[in-house]
């Protein structure tokens, strides 16, 4: 059983690494001022932005690890687990971190808007990659938040902090969107590989043992998380990953239907446990049942 640090508040993390907590809902860390620090595998109850110029190879996030990258921004959200389990040593880190509790956003527009920032959902090996100007701007905003929480609290303080955070997240979102456009240049290769994997799955008869393949299977084969894979296909093809995969399966099923004319056998051959499940999916994608499709072809 790994040793996990529960971060219910930003102060929990600051206390663990020897930092100073100045606000109950917000924490700012300048790693260069407090390193070296003990490592920790964290169970996050807060949002976090971690900026490092270089990331350790053994840094966990979810079920994956984070590779070395320059200017990577790790984004975490409540309910996620990440970091490196304490092994009794101290680690040197550069950069900074911003942590904030969801309660800070209650009653603000950001409370709802933050749900659309999908970069919070991904494994750490799919970080947000920033340009130099973006890194400088984010660092400046982080310092501004640090100065704000050093002041005495008043009725405007939280609103000011939230406005800074909102700007930071929109900058992250711009970088993340640009990241997708850059990946899109090689997306044709990804689509070719996905099609090849689909064909290979059925050629090897894996559906007879494992059933109809899903998003998770192909995402892992392509070394992506399911969410990242789905977003990439959506931005590239206009379809989500599930629909894209099912459309490909339906195309293969049509060929087999024409060849055999036996709906139940084709359903089994495609990996469906029950023919009615196959018929339901077929109708959803084509507007007709397999039997109606065969009758239409025969006419």
mmCIF file of C-alpha atoms in Angstrom:
data_model
loop_
_atom_site.group_PDB
_atom_site.id
_atom_site.type_symbol
_atom_site.label_atom_id
_atom_site.label_comp_id
_atom_site.label_asym_id
_atom_site.label_seq_id
_atom_site.Cartn_x
_atom_site.Cartn_y
_atom_site.Cartn_z
ATOM 1 C CA UNK A 1 0.000 0.000 0.000
ATOM 2 C CA UNK A 2 1.646 3.285 -1.092
ATOM 3 C CA UNK A 3 1.955 6.131 1.369
ATOM 4 C CA UNK A 4 -0.375 8.890 0.144
ATOM 5 C CA UNK A 5 -0.548 12.469 1.392
ATOM 6 C CA UNK A 6 -4.130 13.727 1.614
ATOM 7 C CA UNK A 7 -4.329 17.364 0.500
ATOM 8 C CA UNK A 8 -7.671 18.664 1.700
ATOM 9 C CA UNK A 9 -6.420 22.264 1.607
ATOM 10 C CA UNK A 10 -3.454 24.112 0.097
ATOM 11 C CA UNK A 11 -2.137 24.448 3.634
ATOM 12 C CA UNK A 12 -1.744 20.671 3.914
ATOM 13 C CA UNK A 13 0.834 20.715 1.121
ATOM 14 C CA UNK A 14 2.581 23.857 2.354
ATOM 15 C CA UNK A 15 2.886 22.405 5.834
ATOM 16 C CA UNK A 16 4.349 19.170 4.454
ATOM 17 C CA UNK A 17 7.075 20.853 2.387
ATOM 18 C CA UNK A 18 7.888 23.531 4.944
ATOM 19 C CA UNK A 19 6.167 26.448 3.218
ATOM 20 C CA UNK A 20 4.089 29.216 4.769
ATOM 21 C CA UNK A 21 0.297 29.174 4.547
ATOM 22 C CA UNK A 22 -1.149 32.689 4.310
ATOM 23 C CA UNK A 23 -4.670 32.003 3.025
ATOM 24 C CA UNK A 24 -7.053 29.172 3.924
ATOM 25 C CA UNK A 25 -8.067 28.532 0.298
ATOM 26 C CA UNK A 26 -4.969 29.518 -1.714
ATOM 27 C CA UNK A 27 -1.342 28.516 -1.572
ATOM 28 C CA UNK A 28 1.652 29.738 -3.583
ATOM 29 C CA UNK A 29 4.966 27.879 -3.640
ATOM 30 C CA UNK A 30 8.287 29.184 -4.932
ATOM 31 C CA UNK A 31 10.253 25.937 -5.071
ATOM 32 C CA UNK A 32 13.599 27.683 -5.545
ATOM 33 C CA UNK A 33 13.202 29.317 -2.129
ATOM 34 C CA UNK A 34 12.348 26.182 -0.171
ATOM 35 C CA UNK A 35 14.032 23.304 -2.062
ATOM 36 C CA UNK A 36 15.096 20.656 -1.353
ATOM 37 C CA UNK A 37 11.767 19.250 -0.190
ATOM 38 C CA UNK A 38 10.427 15.788 0.633
ATOM 39 C CA UNK A 39 8.565 14.116 -2.202
ATOM 40 C CA UNK A 40 4.961 12.974 -1.816
ATOM 41 C CA UNK A 41 2.307 10.997 -3.614
ATOM 42 C CA UNK A 42 -0.697 13.281 -3.256
ATOM 43 C CA UNK A 43 -4.428 12.688 -3.117
ATOM 44 C CA UNK A 44 -5.654 16.086 -4.274
ATOM 45 C CA UNK A 45 -8.683 17.762 -2.760
ATOM 46 C CA UNK A 46 -7.634 21.027 -4.435
ATOM 47 C CA UNK A 47 -6.799 22.359 -7.878
ATOM 48 C CA UNK A 48 -3.124 22.781 -8.643
ATOM 49 C CA UNK A 49 -0.804 24.229 -11.280
ATOM 50 C CA UNK A 50 2.820 23.057 -11.094
ATOM 51 C CA UNK A 51 5.419 24.678 -13.330
ATOM 52 C CA UNK A 52 8.862 23.083 -13.645
ATOM 53 C CA UNK A 53 11.546 23.482 -16.297
ATOM 54 C CA UNK A 54 12.276 19.772 -15.999
ATOM 55 C CA UNK A 55 10.200 16.940 -14.570
ATOM 56 C CA UNK A 56 11.418 13.742 -12.962
ATOM 57 C CA UNK A 57 10.959 10.518 -14.881
ATOM 58 C CA UNK A 58 9.489 8.759 -11.849
ATOM 59 C CA UNK A 59 6.780 11.345 -11.206
ATOM 60 C CA UNK A 60 3.448 9.556 -11.119
ATOM 61 C CA UNK A 61 0.108 10.839 -12.223
ATOM 62 C CA UNK A 62 -2.874 8.511 -12.227
ATOM 63 C CA UNK A 63 -1.687 5.263 -13.810
ATOM 64 C CA UNK A 64 1.079 6.894 -15.864
ATOM 65 C CA UNK A 65 4.375 8.695 -15.408
ATOM 66 C CA UNK A 66 5.644 12.093 -16.427
ATOM 67 C CA UNK A 67 8.549 12.285 -18.882
ATOM 68 C CA UNK A 68 11.141 15.037 -19.118
ATOM 69 C CA UNK A 69 9.911 18.158 -20.880
ATOM 70 C CA UNK A 70 10.786 21.813 -21.013
ATOM 71 C CA UNK A 71 8.238 24.315 -19.787
ATOM 72 C CA UNK A 72 5.629 21.746 -18.850
ATOM 73 C CA UNK A 73 2.701 22.751 -16.699
ATOM 74 C CA UNK A 74 1.157 19.957 -14.649
ATOM 75 C CA UNK A 75 -2.514 20.587 -13.940
ATOM 76 C CA UNK A 76 -4.319 18.640 -11.225
ATOM 77 C CA UNK A 77 -7.887 18.667 -9.951
ATOM 78 C CA UNK A 78 -9.737 17.374 -6.892
ATOM 79 C CA UNK A 79 -10.033 13.591 -6.870
ATOM 80 C CA UNK A 80 -6.758 12.952 -8.710
ATOM 81 C CA UNK A 81 -3.620 11.297 -7.373
ATOM 82 C CA UNK A 82 -0.101 12.218 -8.431
ATOM 83 C CA UNK A 83 3.455 12.848 -7.371
ATOM 84 C CA UNK A 84 6.216 10.600 -6.089
ATOM 85 C CA UNK A 85 5.941 8.536 -2.930
ATOM 86 C CA UNK A 86 8.254 9.685 -0.153
ATOM 87 C CA UNK A 87 11.357 7.535 -0.165
ATOM 88 C CA UNK A 88 13.044 9.383 2.705
ATOM 89 C CA UNK A 89 15.157 11.610 0.454
ATOM 90 C CA UNK A 90 14.872 15.274 -0.470
ATOM 91 C CA UNK A 91 14.423 16.520 -4.035
ATOM 92 C CA UNK A 92 15.521 19.725 -5.729
ATOM 93 C CA UNK A 93 12.799 21.490 -7.690
ATOM 94 C CA UNK A 94 12.671 24.731 -9.625
ATOM 95 C CA UNK A 95 9.621 26.688 -10.689
ATOM 96 C CA UNK A 96 6.462 27.263 -8.722
ATOM 97 C CA UNK A 97 3.074 25.909 -7.766
ATOM 98 C CA UNK A 98 -0.354 27.406 -7.228
ATOM 99 C CA UNK A 99 -2.981 25.482 -5.279
ATOM 100 C CA UNK A 100 -6.541 26.609 -4.653
ATOM 101 C CA UNK A 101 -9.556 25.035 -3.030
ATOM 102 C CA UNK A 102 -12.852 24.647 -4.977
ATOM 103 C CA UNK A 103 -14.602 26.679 -2.257
ATOM 104 C CA UNK A 104 -12.687 29.747 -3.451
ATOM 105 C CA UNK A 105 -14.726 29.662 -6.671
ATOM 106 C CA UNK A 106 -18.187 29.308 -5.111
ATOM 107 C CA UNK A 107 -20.518 32.004 -6.434
ATOM 108 C CA UNK A 108 -18.100 33.132 -9.166
ATOM 109 C CA UNK A 109 -18.307 32.626 -12.929
ATOM 110 C CA UNK A 110 -15.135 30.539 -12.729
ATOM 111 C CA UNK A 111 -16.971 27.948 -10.624
ATOM 112 C CA UNK A 112 -18.813 26.876 -13.773
ATOM 113 C CA UNK A 113 -16.190 27.794 -16.366
ATOM 114 C CA UNK A 114 -13.456 25.658 -14.814
ATOM 115 C CA UNK A 115 -15.309 22.515 -15.874
ATOM 116 C CA UNK A 116 -14.571 23.230 -19.534
ATOM 117 C CA UNK A 117 -10.808 23.358 -19.035
ATOM 118 C CA UNK A 118 -10.191 19.758 -20.059
ATOM 119 C CA UNK A 119 -6.438 19.992 -19.484
ATOM 120 C CA UNK A 120 -7.209 19.243 -15.825
ATOM 121 C CA UNK A 121 -8.333 15.721 -16.811
ATOM 122 C CA UNK A 122 -5.206 14.279 -18.373
ATOM 123 C CA UNK A 123 -2.348 12.156 -17.201
ATOM 124 C CA UNK A 124 0.810 14.088 -16.499
ATOM 125 C CA UNK A 125 2.615 12.824 -19.580
ATOM 126 C CA UNK A 126 0.167 14.974 -21.533
ATOM 127 C CA UNK A 127 1.031 18.274 -19.903
ATOM 128 C CA UNK A 128 0.393 21.769 -21.189
ATOM 129 C CA UNK A 129 3.456 22.980 -23.078
ATOM 130 C CA UNK A 130 4.048 26.709 -22.833
ATOM 131 C CA UNK A 131 5.916 29.292 -24.856
ATOM 132 C CA UNK A 132 8.385 31.571 -23.094
ATOM 133 C CA UNK A 133 6.040 34.553 -23.025
ATOM 134 C CA UNK A 134 3.286 32.395 -21.528
ATOM 135 C CA UNK A 135 5.615 31.067 -18.844
ATOM 136 C CA UNK A 136 6.647 34.622 -17.987
ATOM 137 C CA UNK A 137 3.045 35.830 -17.801
ATOM 138 C CA UNK A 138 1.938 32.912 -15.633
ATOM 139 C CA UNK A 139 4.902 33.401 -13.311
ATOM 140 C CA UNK A 140 4.065 37.087 -12.997
ATOM 141 C CA UNK A 141 0.436 36.316 -12.152
ATOM 142 C CA UNK A 142 1.540 33.730 -9.608
ATOM 143 C CA UNK A 143 3.716 36.347 -7.925
ATOM 144 C CA UNK A 144 0.791 38.786 -7.920
ATOM 145 C CA UNK A 145 -1.344 36.217 -6.120
ATOM 146 C CA UNK A 146 1.481 35.702 -3.632
ATOM 147 C CA UNK A 147 1.595 39.435 -2.917
ATOM 148 C CA UNK A 148 -2.193 39.583 -2.556
ATOM 149 C CA UNK A 149 -2.435 36.791 0.001
ATOM 150 C CA UNK A 150 0.364 38.455 1.988
ATOM 151 C CA UNK A 151 -1.950 41.432 2.561
ATOM 152 C CA UNK A 152 -4.600 41.645 5.238
ATOM 153 C CA UNK A 153 -7.839 40.033 4.093
ATOM 154 C CA UNK A 154 -10.694 42.292 3.016
ATOM 155 C CA UNK A 155 -13.970 41.965 1.102
ATOM 156 C CA UNK A 156 -12.265 42.241 -2.298
ATOM 157 C CA UNK A 157 -9.313 39.939 -1.787
ATOM 158 C CA UNK A 158 -10.870 36.669 -2.940
ATOM 159 C CA UNK A 159 -12.414 38.306 -6.010
ATOM 160 C CA UNK A 160 -9.014 39.699 -6.979
ATOM 161 C CA UNK A 161 -7.362 36.289 -6.500
ATOM 162 C CA UNK A 162 -10.044 34.535 -8.563
ATOM 163 C CA UNK A 163 -9.589 37.063 -11.377
ATOM 164 C CA UNK A 164 -5.848 36.305 -11.473
ATOM 165 C CA UNK A 165 -6.543 32.557 -11.508
ATOM 166 C CA UNK A 166 -9.094 32.990 -14.298
ATOM 167 C CA UNK A 167 -6.513 34.738 -16.485
ATOM 168 C CA UNK A 168 -3.977 32.010 -15.754
ATOM 169 C CA UNK A 169 -6.402 29.255 -16.750
ATOM 170 C CA UNK A 170 -7.333 30.998 -19.991
ATOM 171 C CA UNK A 171 -3.644 31.287 -20.878
ATOM 172 C CA UNK A 172 -3.296 27.566 -20.172
ATOM 173 C CA UNK A 173 -6.320 26.871 -22.332
ATOM 174 C CA UNK A 174 -4.839 28.860 -25.229
ATOM 175 C CA UNK A 175 -1.619 26.835 -24.974
ATOM 176 C CA UNK A 176 -3.548 23.585 -24.763
ATOM 177 C CA UNK A 177 -5.635 24.467 -27.827
ATOM 178 C CA UNK A 178 -2.485 25.347 -29.750
ATOM 179 C CA UNK A 179 -1.041 22.011 -28.663
ATOM 180 C CA UNK A 180 -3.939 20.254 -30.348
ATOM 181 C CA UNK A 181 -3.447 22.218 -33.565
ATOM 182 C CA UNK A 182 0.214 21.208 -33.618
ATOM 183 C CA UNK A 183 -0.685 17.575 -33.009
ATOM 184 C CA UNK A 184 -3.294 17.803 -35.723
ATOM 185 C CA UNK A 185 -0.540 18.118 -38.318
ATOM 186 C CA UNK A 186 0.307 14.483 -37.595
ATOM 187 C CA UNK A 187 -3.274 13.371 -36.903
ATOM 188 C CA UNK A 188 -3.552 11.638 -40.275
ATOM 189 C CA UNK A 189 -0.901 9.219 -39.041
ATOM 190 C CA UNK A 190 -2.908 8.617 -35.866
ATOM 191 C CA UNK A 191 -6.038 7.872 -37.888
ATOM 192 C CA UNK A 192 -4.101 5.454 -40.092
ATOM 193 C CA UNK A 193 -2.702 3.722 -37.008
ATOM 194 C CA UNK A 194 -6.154 3.564 -35.408
ATOM 195 C CA UNK A 195 -7.662 2.004 -38.521
ATOM 196 C CA UNK A 196 -4.810 -0.498 -38.651
ATOM 197 C CA UNK A 197 -5.339 -1.374 -34.984
ATOM 198 C CA UNK A 198 -9.061 -1.906 -35.568
ATOM 199 C CA UNK A 199 -8.411 -4.195 -38.509
ATOM 200 C CA UNK A 200 -5.712 -6.055 -36.596
ATOM 201 C CA UNK A 201 -8.039 -6.544 -33.613
ATOM 202 C CA UNK A 202 -10.578 -8.363 -35.772
ATOM 203 C CA UNK A 203 -8.066 -10.171 -37.936
ATOM 204 C CA UNK A 204 -6.532 -11.700 -34.820
ATOM 205 C CA UNK A 205 -9.984 -12.642 -33.470
ATOM 206 C CA UNK A 206 -9.563 -10.716 -30.229
ATOM 207 C CA UNK A 207 -13.260 -9.814 -30.305
ATOM 208 C CA UNK A 208 -14.191 -13.454 -29.753
ATOM 209 C CA UNK A 209 -12.384 -13.370 -26.420
ATOM 210 C CA UNK A 210 -12.553 -9.738 -25.317
ATOM 211 C CA UNK A 211 -15.681 -8.486 -27.089
ATOM 212 C CA UNK A 212 -16.182 -5.250 -28.998
ATOM 213 C CA UNK A 213 -13.132 -2.992 -28.521
ATOM 214 C CA UNK A 214 -13.578 0.315 -26.731
ATOM 215 C CA UNK A 215 -11.864 3.670 -26.435
ATOM 216 C CA UNK A 216 -9.582 2.632 -23.575
ATOM 217 C CA UNK A 217 -8.068 -0.233 -25.575
ATOM 218 C CA UNK A 218 -7.021 1.940 -28.528
ATOM 219 C CA UNK A 219 -5.952 4.872 -26.359
ATOM 220 C CA UNK A 220 -3.515 2.596 -24.543
ATOM 221 C CA UNK A 221 -2.246 1.157 -27.828
ATOM 222 C CA UNK A 222 -1.568 4.708 -29.034
ATOM 223 C CA UNK A 223 0.066 5.647 -25.704
ATOM 224 C CA UNK A 224 -2.619 8.181 -24.776
ATOM 225 C CA UNK A 225 -5.210 8.502 -22.059
ATOM 226 C CA UNK A 226 -8.816 7.905 -23.071
ATOM 227 C CA UNK A 227 -9.783 11.557 -22.539
ATOM 228 C CA UNK A 228 -6.851 12.894 -24.538
ATOM 229 C CA UNK A 229 -7.475 10.376 -27.333
ATOM 230 C CA UNK A 230 -11.162 11.343 -27.465
ATOM 231 C CA UNK A 231 -10.424 15.075 -27.566
ATOM 232 C CA UNK A 232 -7.854 14.593 -30.328
ATOM 233 C CA UNK A 233 -10.266 12.620 -32.511
ATOM 234 C CA UNK A 234 -13.033 15.132 -31.826
ATOM 235 C CA UNK A 235 -10.889 18.056 -32.934
ATOM 236 C CA UNK A 236 -9.571 16.117 -35.953
ATOM 237 C CA UNK A 237 -12.657 14.344 -37.294
ATOM 238 C CA UNK A 238 -15.585 16.062 -35.562
ATOM 239 C CA UNK A 239 -16.532 12.723 -33.988
ATOM 240 C CA UNK A 240 -15.857 11.485 -30.507
ATOM 241 C CA UNK A 241 -13.698 8.389 -30.182
ATOM 242 C CA UNK A 242 -16.590 6.021 -29.417
ATOM 243 C CA UNK A 243 -18.522 7.036 -32.526
ATOM 244 C CA UNK A 244 -15.421 6.858 -34.711
ATOM 245 C CA UNK A 245 -14.602 3.334 -33.533
ATOM 246 C CA UNK A 246 -18.199 2.155 -33.851
ATOM 247 C CA UNK A 247 -18.503 3.616 -37.346
ATOM 248 C CA UNK A 248 -15.454 1.612 -38.390
ATOM 249 C CA UNK A 249 -16.937 -1.525 -36.824
ATOM 250 C CA UNK A 250 -20.233 -0.943 -38.659
ATOM 251 C CA UNK A 251 -18.354 -0.657 -41.979
ATOM 252 C CA UNK A 252 -16.688 -4.013 -41.340
ATOM 253 C CA UNK A 253 -20.026 -5.504 -40.267
ATOM 254 C CA UNK A 254 -21.670 -4.373 -43.516
ATOM 255 C CA UNK A 255 -19.108 -6.310 -45.538
ATOM 256 C CA UNK A 256 -19.704 -9.418 -43.465
ATOM 257 C CA UNK A 257 -23.486 -9.033 -43.725
ATOM 258 C CA UNK A 258 -23.320 -8.873 -47.495
ATOM 259 C CA UNK A 259 -21.061 -11.932 -47.558
ATOM 260 C CA UNK A 260 -22.994 -14.153 -45.152
ATOM 261 C CA UNK A 261 -26.503 -12.733 -44.902
ATOM 262 C CA UNK A 262 -26.730 -14.091 -41.342
ATOM 263 C CA UNK A 263 -27.287 -11.295 -38.807
ATOM 264 C CA UNK A 264 -26.765 -13.451 -35.702
ATOM 265 C CA UNK A 265 -23.515 -14.896 -37.010
ATOM 266 C CA UNK A 266 -22.171 -11.471 -37.958
ATOM 267 C CA UNK A 267 -23.095 -10.140 -34.496
ATOM 268 C CA UNK A 268 -21.096 -12.957 -32.918
ATOM 269 C CA UNK A 269 -18.199 -12.501 -35.345
ATOM 270 C CA UNK A 270 -18.015 -8.787 -34.474
ATOM 271 C CA UNK A 271 -17.761 -9.515 -30.747
ATOM 272 C CA UNK A 272 -21.313 -8.799 -29.593
ATOM 273 C CA UNK A 273 -22.650 -11.030 -26.852
ATOM 274 C CA UNK A 274 -26.227 -10.678 -28.075
ATOM 275 C CA UNK A 275 -27.503 -10.030 -31.640
ATOM 276 C CA UNK A 276 -29.941 -7.397 -30.377
ATOM 277 C CA UNK A 277 -27.025 -5.309 -29.074
ATOM 278 C CA UNK A 278 -25.485 -5.421 -32.538
ATOM 279 C CA UNK A 279 -28.808 -4.535 -34.166
ATOM 280 C CA UNK A 280 -29.316 -1.609 -31.812
ATOM 281 C CA UNK A 281 -25.880 -0.137 -32.561
ATOM 282 C CA UNK A 282 -26.229 -0.786 -36.281
ATOM 283 C CA UNK A 283 -29.565 1.057 -36.406
ATOM 284 C CA UNK A 284 -28.224 3.941 -34.376
ATOM 285 C CA UNK A 285 -25.415 4.485 -36.901
ATOM 286 C CA UNK A 286 -27.235 3.681 -40.154
ATOM 287 C CA UNK A 287 -30.903 4.394 -39.456
ATOM 288 C CA UNK A 288 -31.899 0.825 -40.266
ATOM 289 C CA UNK A 289 -31.575 -2.618 -38.728
ATOM 290 C CA UNK A 290 -29.129 -5.173 -40.181
ATOM 291 C CA UNK A 291 -32.077 -7.066 -41.680
ATOM 292 C CA UNK A 292 -33.410 -3.904 -43.310
ATOM 293 C CA UNK A 293 -29.919 -3.160 -44.624
ATOM 294 C CA UNK A 294 -29.705 -6.622 -46.208
ATOM 295 C CA UNK A 295 -33.157 -6.257 -47.741
ATOM 296 C CA UNK A 296 -32.182 -2.859 -49.152
ATOM 297 C CA UNK A 297 -28.955 -4.290 -50.622
ATOM 298 C CA UNK A 298 -30.846 -7.206 -52.202
ATOM 299 C CA UNK A 299 -33.299 -4.823 -53.840
#
